[in-house]
JSON list of C-alpha atoms in Angstrom, two decimals:
[
{"chain": "G", "resi": 1, "resn": "MET", "atom": "CA", "xyz": [3.87, 42.53, 8.89]},
{"chain": "G", "resi": 2, "resn": "SER", "atom": "CA", "xyz": [5.18, 42.87, 12.36]},
{"chain": "G", "resi": 3, "resn": "SER", "atom": "CA", "xyz": [5.05, 46.62, 12.93]},
{"chain": "G", "resi": 4, "resn": "ALA", "atom": "CA", "xyz": [2.36, 47.94, 15.23]},
{"chain": "G", "resi": 5, "resn": "GLY", "atom": "CA", "xyz": [-0.70, 49.29, 13.45]},
{"chain": "G", "resi": 6, "resn": "ALA", "atom": "CA", "xyz": [0.18, 47.67, 10.13]},
{"chain": "G", "resi": 7, "resn": "ALA", "atom": "CA", "xyz": [-2.67, 46.20, 8.14]},
{"chain": "G", "resi": 8, "resn": "GLN", "atom": "CA", "xyz": [-2.77, 42.41, 8.33]},
{"chain": "G", "resi": 9, "resn": "GLN", "atom": "CA", "xyz": [-2.12, 40.93, 4.90]},
{"chain": "G", "resi": 10, "resn": "GLN", "atom": "CA", "xyz": [-5.45, 39.82, 3.46]},
{"chain": "G", "resi": 11, "resn": "PHE", "atom": "CA", "xyz": [-4.24, 38.44, 0.13]},
{"chain": "G", "resi": 12, "resn": "ASP", "atom": "CA", "xyz": [-1.92, 35.89, -1.43]},
{"chain": "G", "resi": 13, "resn": "MET", "atom": "CA", "xyz": [0.37, 36.96, -4.26]},
{"chain": "G", "resi": 14, "resn": "THR", "atom": "CA", "xyz": [2.64, 34.86, -6.49]},
{"chain": "G", "resi": 15, "resn": "VAL", "atom": "CA", "xyz": [4.30, 35.04, -9.89]},
{"chain": "G", "resi": 16, "resn": "ASP", "atom": "CA", "xyz": [3.25, 32.17, -12.14]},
{"chain": "G", "resi": 17, "resn": "ALA", "atom": "CA", "xyz": [5.35, 30.37, -14.79]},
{"chain": "G", "resi": 18, "resn": "ALA", "atom": "CA", "xyz": [3.99, 32.67, -17.52]},
{"chain": "G", "resi": 19, "resn": "GLY", "atom": "CA", "xyz": [5.23, 35.77, -15.67]},
{"chain": "G", "resi": 20, "resn": "PHE", "atom": "CA", "xyz": [1.86, 36.98, -14.37]},
{"chain": "G", "resi": 21, "resn": "ILE", "atom": "CA", "xyz": [1.43, 38.23, -10.83]},
{"chain": "G", "resi": 22, "resn": "ARG", "atom": "CA", "xyz": [-1.63, 36.47, -9.41]},
{"chain": "G", "resi": 23, "resn": "MET", "atom": "CA", "xyz": [-3.24, 38.15, -6.43]},
{"chain": "G", "resi": 24, "resn": "VAL", "atom": "CA", "xyz": [-6.14, 36.51, -4.61]},
{"chain": "G", "resi": 25, "resn": "TRP", "atom": "CA", "xyz": [-7.90, 38.39, -1.82]},
{"chain": "G", "resi": 26, "resn": "HIS", "atom": "CA", "xyz": [-8.96, 36.28, 1.16]},
{"chain": "G", "resi": 27, "resn": "ARG", "atom": "CA", "xyz": [-12.60, 35.24, 1.37]},
{"chain": "G", "resi": 28, "resn": "GLY", "atom": "CA", "xyz": [-14.91, 37.90, 2.82]},
{"chain": "G", "resi": 29, "resn": "VAL", "atom": "CA", "xyz": [-12.23, 40.58, 3.24]},
{"chain": "G", "resi": 30, "resn": "ALA", "atom": "CA", "xyz": [-13.32, 44.21, 3.34]},
{"chain": "G", "resi": 31, "resn": "ILE", "atom": "CA", "xyz": [-10.50, 45.87, 1.40]},
{"chain": "G", "resi": 32, "resn": "SER", "atom": "CA", "xyz": [-9.42, 49.08, 3.13]},
{"chain": "G", "resi": 33, "resn": "GLU", "atom": "CA", "xyz": [-7.08, 51.77, 1.83]},
{"chain": "G", "resi": 34, "resn": "PRO", "atom": "CA", "xyz": [-4.13, 50.46, 3.92]},
{"chain": "G", "resi": 35, "resn": "GLN", "atom": "CA", "xyz": [-4.72, 46.92, 2.60]},
{"chain": "G", "resi": 36, "resn": "ALA", "atom": "CA", "xyz": [-4.89, 48.20, -0.99]},
{"chain": "G", "resi": 37, "resn": "ARG", "atom": "CA", "xyz": [-1.62, 50.10, -0.46]},
{"chain": "G", "resi": 38, "resn": "GLN", "atom": "CA", "xyz": [-0.03, 46.97, 1.03]},
{"chain": "G", "resi": 39, "resn": "ALA", "atom": "CA", "xyz": [-1.13, 44.96, -2.02]},
{"chain": "G", "resi": 40, "resn": "MET", "atom": "CA", "xyz": [0.28, 47.51, -4.48]},
{"chain": "G", "resi": 41, "resn": "ALA", "atom": "CA", "xyz": [3.56, 47.67, -2.53]},
{"chain": "G", "resi": 42, "resn": "ALA", "atom": "CA", "xyz": [3.80, 43.86, -2.70]},
{"chain": "G", "resi": 43, "resn": "ALA", "atom": "CA", "xyz": [3.12, 43.93, -6.46]},
{"chain": "G", "resi": 44, "resn": "ASN", "atom": "CA", "xyz": [5.73, 46.66, -6.94]},
{"chain": "G", "resi": 45, "resn": "GLU", "atom": "CA", "xyz": [8.24, 44.55, -5.01]},
{"chain": "G", "resi": 46, "resn": "LEU", "atom": "CA", "xyz": [7.58, 41.52, -7.22]},
{"chain": "G", "resi": 47, "resn": "CYS", "atom": "CA", "xyz": [8.06, 43.62, -10.35]},
{"chain": "G", "resi": 48, "resn": "ARG", "atom": "CA", "xyz": [11.36, 45.13, -9.21]},
{"chain": "G", "resi": 49, "resn": "GLU", "atom": "CA", "xyz": [13.01, 46.09, -12.53]},
{"chain": "G", "resi": 50, "resn": "THR", "atom": "CA", "xyz": [10.63, 44.23, -14.88]},
{"chain": "G", "resi": 51, "resn": "PRO", "atom": "CA", "xyz": [7.02, 45.38, -15.19]},
{"chain": "G", "resi": 52, "resn": "LEU", "atom": "CA", "xyz": [4.70, 42.35, -14.98]},
{"chain": "G", "resi": 53, "resn": "PRO", "atom": "CA", "xyz": [0.94, 42.08, -15.57]},
{"chain": "G", "resi": 54, "resn": "ILE", "atom": "CA", "xyz": [-1.19, 41.46, -12.49]},
{"chain": "G", "resi": 55, "resn": "LEU", "atom": "CA", "xyz": [-4.38, 39.41, -12.31]},
{"chain": "G", "resi": 56, "resn": "THR", "atom": "CA", "xyz": [-6.41, 40.44, -9.26]},
{"chain": "G", "resi": 57, "resn": "ASP", "atom": "CA", "xyz": [-9.09, 37.97, -8.14]},
{"chain": "G", "resi": 58, "resn": "LEU", "atom": "CA", "xyz": [-12.05, 39.74, -6.56]},
{"chain": "G", "resi": 59, "resn": "ALA", "atom": "CA", "xyz": [-14.33, 36.69, -6.55]},
{"chain": "G", "resi": 60, "resn": "THR", "atom": "CA", "xyz": [-14.62, 36.16, -2.80]},
{"chain": "G", "resi": 61, "resn": "ILE", "atom": "CA", "xyz": [-14.11, 39.63, -1.31]},
{"chain": "G", "resi": 62, "resn": "GLY", "atom": "CA", "xyz": [-16.71, 41.14, 0.98]},
{"chain": "G", "resi": 63, "resn": "SER", "atom": "CA", "xyz": [-16.38, 44.80, 0.00]},
{"chain": "G", "resi": 64, "resn": "VAL", "atom": "CA", "xyz": [-14.00, 47.54, -1.12]},
{"chain": "G", "resi": 65, "resn": "ASP", "atom": "CA", "xyz": [-13.77, 50.81, 0.79]},
{"chain": "G", "resi": 66, "resn": "ARG", "atom": "CA", "xyz": [-14.19, 53.84, -1.47]},
{"chain": "G", "resi": 67, "resn": "LEU", "atom": "CA", "xyz": [-10.74, 55.08, -0.39]},
{"chain": "G", "resi": 68, "resn": "ALA", "atom": "CA", "xyz": [-9.15, 51.81, -1.57]},
{"chain": "G", "resi": 69, "resn": "TRP", "atom": "CA", "xyz": [-10.18, 52.18, -5.23]},
{"chain": "G", "resi": 70, "resn": "PRO", "atom": "CA", "xyz": [-7.90, 55.15, -6.10]},
{"chain": "G", "resi": 71, "resn": "VAL", "atom": "CA", "xyz": [-4.82, 53.29, -4.80]},
{"chain": "G", "resi": 72, "resn": "SER", "atom": "CA", "xyz": [-4.59, 51.30, -8.04]},
{"chain": "G", "resi": 73, "resn": "SER", "atom": "CA", "xyz": [-4.81, 54.55, -10.02]},
{"chain": "G", "resi": 74, "resn": "GLY", "atom": "CA", "xyz": [-1.49, 55.78, -8.67]},
{"chain": "G", "resi": 75, "resn": "PRO", "atom": "CA", "xyz": [2.00, 55.06, -9.98]},
{"chain": "G", "resi": 76, "resn": "SER", "atom": "CA", "xyz": [2.85, 51.37, -9.94]},
{"chain": "G", "resi": 77, "resn": "LYS", "atom": "CA", "xyz": [5.23, 48.90, -11.55]},
{"chain": "G", "resi": 78, "resn": "PRO", "atom": "CA", "xyz": [2.75, 46.33, -12.90]},
{"chain": "G", "resi": 79, "resn": "CYS", "atom": "CA", "xyz": [2.41, 46.92, -16.67]},
{"chain": "G", "resi": 80, "resn": "ARG", "atom": "CA", "xyz": [-1.24, 45.82, -16.82]},
{"chain": "G", "resi": 81, "resn": "ILE", "atom": "CA", "xyz": [-3.92, 45.28, -14.18]},
{"chain": "G", "resi": 82, "resn": "ALA", "atom": "CA", "xyz": [-6.85, 42.90, -14.72]},
{"chain": "G", "resi": 83, "resn": "LEU", "atom": "CA", "xyz": [-9.67, 42.48, -12.22]},
{"chain": "G", "resi": 84, "resn": "ILE", "atom": "CA", "xyz": [-11.14, 38.97, -12.19]},
{"chain": "G", "resi": 85, "resn": "GLY", "atom": "CA", "xyz": [-14.41, 37.86, -10.67]},
{"chain": "G", "resi": 86, "resn": "THR", "atom": "CA", "xyz": [-17.16, 35.31, -11.09]},
{"chain": "G", "resi": 87, "resn": "SER", "atom": "CA", "xyz": [-20.34, 37.27, -10.53]},
{"chain": "G", "resi": 88, "resn": "ALA", "atom": "CA", "xyz": [-22.27, 40.20, -11.96]},
{"chain": "G", "resi": 89, "resn": "VAL", "atom": "CA", "xyz": [-21.36, 42.13, -8.81]},
{"chain": "G", "resi": 90, "resn": "ASP", "atom": "CA", "xyz": [-17.66, 41.59, -9.54]},
{"chain": "G", "resi": 91, "resn": "ARG", "atom": "CA", "xyz": [-18.22, 42.88, -13.08]},
{"chain": "G", "resi": 92, "resn": "ILE", "atom": "CA", "xyz": [-20.00, 45.97, -11.77]},
{"chain": "G", "resi": 93, "resn": "MET", "atom": "CA", "xyz": [-17.24, 46.65, -9.23]},
{"chain": "G", "resi": 94, "resn": "ALA", "atom": "CA", "xyz": [-14.55, 46.33, -11.92]},
{"chain": "G", "resi": 95, "resn": "GLY", "atom": "CA", "xyz": [-16.52, 48.53, -14.31]},
{"chain": "G", "resi": 96, "resn": "PHE", "atom": "CA", "xyz": [-16.98, 51.15, -11.62]},
{"chain": "G", "resi": 97, "resn": "MET", "atom": "CA", "xyz": [-13.27, 51.09, -10.83]},
{"chain": "G", "resi": 98, "resn": "MET", "atom": "CA", "xyz": [-12.30, 51.50, -14.48]},
{"chain": "G", "resi": 99, "resn": "GLY", "atom": "CA", "xyz": [-14.91, 54.22, -15.08]},
{"chain": "G", "resi": 100, "resn": "ILE", "atom": "CA", "xyz": [-14.13, 56.39, -12.08]},
{"chain": "G", "resi": 101, "resn": "HIS", "atom": "CA", "xyz": [-10.41, 55.84, -11.53]},
{"chain": "G", "resi": 102, "resn": "LYS", "atom": "CA", "xyz": [-8.18, 55.79, -14.57]},
{"chain": "G", "resi": 103, "resn": "PRO", "atom": "CA", "xyz": [-5.24, 53.50, -13.80]},
{"chain": "G", "resi": 104, "resn": "PRO", "atom": "CA", "xyz": [-1.88, 54.50, -15.32]},
{"chain": "G", "resi": 105, "resn": "ASN", "atom": "CA", "xyz": [-1.70, 51.08, -16.95]},
{"chain": "G", "resi": 106, "resn": "PRO", "atom": "CA", "xyz": [-4.59, 49.72, -19.02]}
]
């Protein structure tokens, strides 16, 4: 993003051949609320008129700010959201997110 004060994009997002949005956060990133909003806006843009499922890879993130978690609980165009990780910590983070913040899409 080029506007002053905008959060630098800390993720890569593509749509694969099967129609899944794949989002991978950059290694060691501390996900802030503005970055989470930027990611959801990018996912909404990719969905446009067709809701797509999104696979979010948390495997190499550093941390998630408590204000970033509720962002995925708001209105969004992805029809399903899956959090993917490789460690027990990732599993705990995903479980916490699902237990505390009820996303509009399962």
